Amino acid sequence: MSDMAPTPRFYHFAAAFGAGGLLTLMILFNGTLAIYGSLYFASWVPHLTGTVAALTLLIILRPKRVAAGRPPLWTYLGGVSGALTVMLTSATMNTALALSGTIALGLAGQVMFSLFADMRGLFGLPQRMPGARDYLSLTLIIAGSLILIFYGGGA
């Protein structure tokens, strides 16, 4: 087995780009819910509807289990981090950061944590030390975020 990761294909890029668009829509919808309710309401509604949608798909598609056994307990924390993400983005979207600033800083946070997780080999990831390109990318994302927040939006 090779240490080299498989070469990404076009559909990998398209799927990731589409997921980013869906994430933006989710934050917009949840932030709008927070205006009419509360942060808890804005988190509860999408998680309930997501649960119903996931259960419906499981019933219809009946997917086969990929691996036997139980996953590690920490994998179930995705719901907790998802709920916190929904509440925090719903709160910040309705501030001076607006939707674009919230998304930009969220991306910067994702890249920072993923570099840290790679460095430490967290959650079963292969340990990988970031290179100069990784740090340059992070710097450009943060710089772009700050430009977007402080100089974007026009007057």
PDB file of C-alpha atoms in Angstrom:
ATOM      1  CA  MET A   1       0.000   0.000   0.000  1.00  0.00           C
ATOM      2  CA  SER A   2       1.402   3.359  -1.027  1.00  0.00           C
ATOM      3  CA  ASP A   3       1.713   6.428   1.205  1.00  0.00           C
ATOM      4  CA  MET A   4       0.645   8.557  -1.744  1.00  0.00           C
ATOM      5  CA  ALA A   5      -2.934   9.811  -1.716  1.00  0.00           C
ATOM      6  CA  PRO A   6      -4.988   9.092  -4.822  1.00  0.00           C
ATOM      7  CA  THR A   7      -5.100  11.876  -7.381  1.00  0.00           C
ATOM      8  CA  PRO A   8      -8.267  13.953  -7.012  1.00  0.00           C
ATOM      9  CA  ARG A   9     -10.686  13.756  -9.908  1.00  0.00           C
ATOM     10  CA  PHE A  10     -12.915  16.489 -11.298  1.00  0.00           C
ATOM     11  CA  TYR A  11     -15.977  15.163  -9.476  1.00  0.00           C
ATOM     12  CA  HIS A  12     -14.099  15.421  -6.158  1.00  0.00           C
ATOM     13  CA  PHE A  13     -13.601  19.148  -6.783  1.00  0.00           C
ATOM     14  CA  ALA A  14     -17.204  19.552  -7.975  1.00  0.00           C
ATOM     15  CA  ALA A  15     -18.556  17.736  -4.899  1.00  0.00           C
ATOM     16  CA  ALA A  16     -16.445  19.838  -2.500  1.00  0.00           C
ATOM     17  CA  PHE A  17     -17.449  23.041  -4.296  1.00  0.00           C
ATOM     18  CA  GLY A  18     -21.120  22.006  -4.178  1.00  0.00           C
ATOM     19  CA  ALA A  19     -20.826  21.186  -0.476  1.00  0.00           C
ATOM     20  CA  GLY A  20     -19.448  24.688   0.130  1.00  0.00           C
ATOM     21  CA  GLY A  21     -22.446  26.172  -1.654  1.00  0.00           C
ATOM     22  CA  LEU A  22     -24.833  24.040   0.383  1.00  0.00           C
ATOM     23  CA  LEU A  23     -23.034  25.036   3.585  1.00  0.00           C
ATOM     24  CA  THR A  24     -23.517  28.695   2.670  1.00  0.00           C
ATOM     25  CA  LEU A  25     -27.234  28.118   2.069  1.00  0.00           C
ATOM     26  CA  MET A  26     -27.503  26.253   5.382  1.00  0.00           C
ATOM     27  CA  ILE A  27     -25.885  29.135   7.267  1.00  0.00           C
ATOM     28  CA  LEU A  28     -28.162  31.641   5.543  1.00  0.00           C
ATOM     29  CA  PHE A  29     -31.290  29.616   6.376  1.00  0.00           C
ATOM     30  CA  ASN A  30     -30.196  28.988   9.968  1.00  0.00           C
ATOM     31  CA  GLY A  31     -29.281  32.636  10.507  1.00  0.00           C
ATOM     32  CA  THR A  32     -32.700  33.659   9.235  1.00  0.00           C
ATOM     33  CA  LEU A  33     -34.311  31.151  11.628  1.00  0.00           C
ATOM     34  CA  ALA A  34     -32.292  32.699  14.477  1.00  0.00           C
ATOM     35  CA  ILE A  35     -33.787  36.108  13.701  1.00  0.00           C
ATOM     36  CA  TYR A  36     -37.303  34.726  14.119  1.00  0.00           C
ATOM     37  CA  GLY A  37     -36.532  32.442  17.042  1.00  0.00           C
ATOM     38  CA  SER A  38     -33.361  31.824  18.998  1.00  0.00           C
ATOM     39  CA  LEU A  39     -29.987  30.197  18.441  1.00  0.00           C
ATOM     40  CA  TYR A  40     -31.348  26.985  19.958  1.00  0.00           C
ATOM     41  CA  PHE A  41     -34.337  27.059  17.633  1.00  0.00           C
ATOM     42  CA  ALA A  42     -32.034  27.740  14.668  1.00  0.00           C
ATOM     43  CA  SER A  43     -30.003  24.663  15.643  1.00  0.00           C
ATOM     44  CA  TRP A  44     -32.876  22.369  16.582  1.00  0.00           C
ATOM     45  CA  VAL A  45     -34.950  22.796  13.406  1.00  0.00           C
ATOM     46  CA  PRO A  46     -32.216  21.861  10.878  1.00  0.00           C
ATOM     47  CA  HIS A  47     -31.018  18.956  12.996  1.00  0.00           C
ATOM     48  CA  LEU A  48     -34.533  17.591  13.302  1.00  0.00           C
ATOM     49  CA  THR A  49     -35.221  17.963   9.587  1.00  0.00           C
ATOM     50  CA  GLY A  50     -31.791  16.472   8.789  1.00  0.00           C
ATOM     51  CA  THR A  51     -32.541  13.502  11.019  1.00  0.00           C
ATOM     52  CA  VAL A  52     -35.879  12.921   9.310  1.00  0.00           C
ATOM     53  CA  ALA A  53     -34.243  13.215   5.871  1.00  0.00           C
ATOM     54  CA  ALA A  54     -31.398  10.850   6.822  1.00  0.00           C
ATOM     55  CA  LEU A  55     -33.761   8.253   8.297  1.00  0.00           C
ATOM     56  CA  THR A  56     -35.969   8.461   5.213  1.00  0.00           C
ATOM     57  CA  LEU A  57     -32.965   7.887   2.937  1.00  0.00           C
ATOM     58  CA  LEU A  58     -31.766   4.992   5.095  1.00  0.00           C
ATOM     59  CA  ILE A  59     -35.179   3.350   4.863  1.00  0.00           C
ATOM     60  CA  ILE A  60     -35.448   3.879   1.102  1.00  0.00           C
ATOM     61  CA  LEU A  61     -31.872   3.041   0.079  1.00  0.00           C
ATOM     62  CA  ARG A  62     -31.049   0.427   2.736  1.00  0.00           C
ATOM     63  CA  PRO A  63     -27.265   0.813   2.368  1.00  0.00           C
ATOM     64  CA  LYS A  64     -24.927  -2.028   3.267  1.00  0.00           C
ATOM     65  CA  ARG A  65     -22.511  -1.545   6.157  1.00  0.00           C
ATOM     66  CA  VAL A  66     -19.001  -0.948   4.890  1.00  0.00           C
ATOM     67  CA  ALA A  67     -17.209  -2.252   7.980  1.00  0.00           C
ATOM     68  CA  ALA A  68     -18.290  -4.634  10.694  1.00  0.00           C
ATOM     69  CA  GLY A  69     -18.083  -3.595  14.314  1.00  0.00           C
ATOM     70  CA  ARG A  70     -18.628  -0.291  16.040  1.00  0.00           C
ATOM     71  CA  PRO A  71     -17.009   3.030  15.202  1.00  0.00           C
ATOM     72  CA  PRO A  72     -14.957   4.808  17.886  1.00  0.00           C
ATOM     73  CA  LEU A  73     -17.073   6.745  20.389  1.00  0.00           C
ATOM     74  CA  TRP A  74     -15.571  10.102  19.352  1.00  0.00           C
ATOM     75  CA  THR A  75     -17.197   9.758  15.911  1.00  0.00           C
ATOM     76  CA  TYR A  76     -20.576  10.454  17.500  1.00  0.00           C
ATOM     77  CA  LEU A  77     -19.405  13.935  18.507  1.00  0.00           C
ATOM     78  CA  GLY A  78     -20.048  15.137  14.947  1.00  0.00           C
ATOM     79  CA  GLY A  79     -23.575  16.032  15.997  1.00  0.00           C
ATOM     80  CA  VAL A  80     -22.307  18.136  18.897  1.00  0.00           C
ATOM     81  CA  SER A  81     -19.841  20.022  16.718  1.00  0.00           C
ATOM     82  CA  GLY A  82     -22.560  20.404  14.081  1.00  0.00           C
ATOM     83  CA  ALA A  83     -24.989  21.894  16.593  1.00  0.00           C
ATOM     84  CA  LEU A  84     -22.347  24.308  17.900  1.00  0.00           C
ATOM     85  CA  THR A  85     -21.426  25.267  14.341  1.00  0.00           C
ATOM     86  CA  VAL A  86     -25.046  26.022  13.495  1.00  0.00           C
ATOM     87  CA  MET A  87     -25.520  28.148  16.615  1.00  0.00           C
ATOM     88  CA  LEU A  88     -22.266  30.086  16.212  1.00  0.00           C
ATOM     89  CA  THR A  89     -22.720  30.759  12.499  1.00  0.00           C
ATOM     90  CA  SER A  90     -26.347  31.732  13.046  1.00  0.00           C
ATOM     91  CA  ALA A  91     -25.201  34.255  15.648  1.00  0.00           C
ATOM     92  CA  THR A  92     -22.324  35.722  13.649  1.00  0.00           C
ATOM     93  CA  MET A  93     -24.225  35.894  10.363  1.00  0.00           C
ATOM     94  CA  ASN A  94     -26.535  38.479  11.894  1.00  0.00           C
ATOM     95  CA  THR A  95     -23.660  40.771  12.941  1.00  0.00           C
ATOM     96  CA  ALA A  96     -21.314  43.084  11.065  1.00  0.00           C
ATOM     97  CA  LEU A  97     -19.515  39.976   9.765  1.00  0.00           C
ATOM     98  CA  ALA A  98     -22.574  39.137   7.658  1.00  0.00           C
ATOM     99  CA  LEU A  99     -22.767  35.908   5.663  1.00  0.00           C
ATOM    100  CA  SER A 100     -19.566  36.353   3.644  1.00  0.00           C
ATOM    101  CA  GLY A 101     -17.424  37.221   6.691  1.00  0.00           C
ATOM    102  CA  THR A 102     -18.843  34.296   8.640  1.00  0.00           C
ATOM    103  CA  ILE A 103     -18.075  31.888   5.802  1.00  0.00           C
ATOM    104  CA  ALA A 104     -14.590  33.340   5.232  1.00  0.00           C
ATOM    105  CA  LEU A 105     -13.571  33.122   8.896  1.00  0.00           C
ATOM    106  CA  GLY A 106     -15.172  29.677   9.131  1.00  0.00           C
ATOM    107  CA  LEU A 107     -12.972  28.532   6.252  1.00  0.00           C
ATOM    108  CA  ALA A 108      -9.906  29.952   8.001  1.00  0.00           C
ATOM    109  CA  GLY A 109     -10.861  28.079  11.179  1.00  0.00           C
ATOM    110  CA  GLN A 110     -11.348  24.841   9.247  1.00  0.00           C
ATOM    111  CA  VAL A 111      -7.941  25.142   7.594  1.00  0.00           C
ATOM    112  CA  MET A 112      -6.213  25.996  10.904  1.00  0.00           C
ATOM    113  CA  PHE A 113      -7.769  23.047  12.716  1.00  0.00           C
ATOM    114  CA  SER A 114      -7.127  20.656   9.823  1.00  0.00           C
ATOM    115  CA  LEU A 115      -3.439  21.640   9.753  1.00  0.00           C
ATOM    116  CA  PHE A 116      -3.268  21.035  13.507  1.00  0.00           C
ATOM    117  CA  ALA A 117      -5.045  17.677  13.124  1.00  0.00           C
ATOM    118  CA  ASP A 118      -2.623  16.687  10.349  1.00  0.00           C
ATOM    119  CA  MET A 119       0.389  17.675  12.475  1.00  0.00           C
ATOM    120  CA  ARG A 120      -0.811  15.639  15.450  1.00  0.00           C
ATOM    121  CA  GLY A 121      -2.368  12.759  13.521  1.00  0.00           C
ATOM    122  CA  LEU A 122      -5.644  13.302  15.372  1.00  0.00           C
ATOM    123  CA  PHE A 123      -8.669  11.041  14.919  1.00  0.00           C
ATOM    124  CA  GLY A 124      -6.683   8.342  13.136  1.00  0.00           C
ATOM    125  CA  LEU A 125      -5.388  10.666  10.398  1.00  0.00           C
ATOM    126  CA  PRO A 126      -1.900  10.026   9.064  1.00  0.00           C
ATOM    127  CA  GLN A 127       0.525  12.423  10.690  1.00  0.00           C
ATOM    128  CA  ARG A 128       1.760  15.044   8.212  1.00  0.00           C
ATOM    129  CA  MET A 129       3.747  18.166   8.843  1.00  0.00           C
ATOM    130  CA  PRO A 130       2.430  21.224   6.989  1.00  0.00           C
ATOM    131  CA  GLY A 131       4.732  22.798   4.428  1.00  0.00           C
ATOM    132  CA  ALA A 132       5.307  26.356   3.311  1.00  0.00           C
ATOM    133  CA  ARG A 133       2.421  26.125   0.806  1.00  0.00           C
ATOM    134  CA  ASP A 134       0.031  25.158   3.611  1.00  0.00           C
ATOM    135  CA  TYR A 135       1.039  28.169   5.687  1.00  0.00           C
ATOM    136  CA  LEU A 136       0.938  30.460   2.650  1.00  0.00           C
ATOM    137  CA  SER A 137      -2.577  29.209   1.859  1.00  0.00           C
ATOM    138  CA  LEU A 138      -3.704  29.856   5.432  1.00  0.00           C
ATOM    139  CA  THR A 139      -2.177  33.346   5.369  1.00  0.00           C
ATOM    140  CA  LEU A 140      -3.950  34.176   2.098  1.00  0.00           C
ATOM    141  CA  ILE A 141      -7.287  32.874   3.424  1.00  0.00           C
ATOM    142  CA  ILE A 142      -6.982  34.978   6.589  1.00  0.00           C
ATOM    143  CA  ALA A 143      -5.868  38.045   4.609  1.00  0.00           C
ATOM    144  CA  GLY A 144      -8.762  37.593   2.184  1.00  0.00           C
ATOM    145  CA  SER A 145     -11.167  37.198   5.088  1.00  0.00           C
ATOM    146  CA  LEU A 146      -9.990  40.422   6.681  1.00  0.00           C
ATOM    147  CA  ILE A 147     -10.216  42.297   3.375  1.00  0.00           C
ATOM    148  CA  LEU A 148     -13.719  40.939   2.828  1.00  0.00           C
ATOM    149  CA  ILE A 149     -14.842  41.908   6.329  1.00  0.00           C
ATOM    150  CA  PHE A 150     -13.217  45.335   6.648  1.00  0.00           C
ATOM    151  CA  TYR A 151     -13.155  46.558   3.047  1.00  0.00           C
ATOM    152  CA  GLY A 152     -15.925  44.604   1.335  1.00  0.00           C
ATOM    153  CA  GLY A 153     -19.568  45.416   1.071  1.00  0.00           C
ATOM    154  CA  GLY A 154     -19.217  48.900  -0.323  1.00  0.00           C
ATOM    155  CA  ALA A 155     -20.816  51.921   1.256  1.00  0.00           C
TER     156      ALA A 155
END
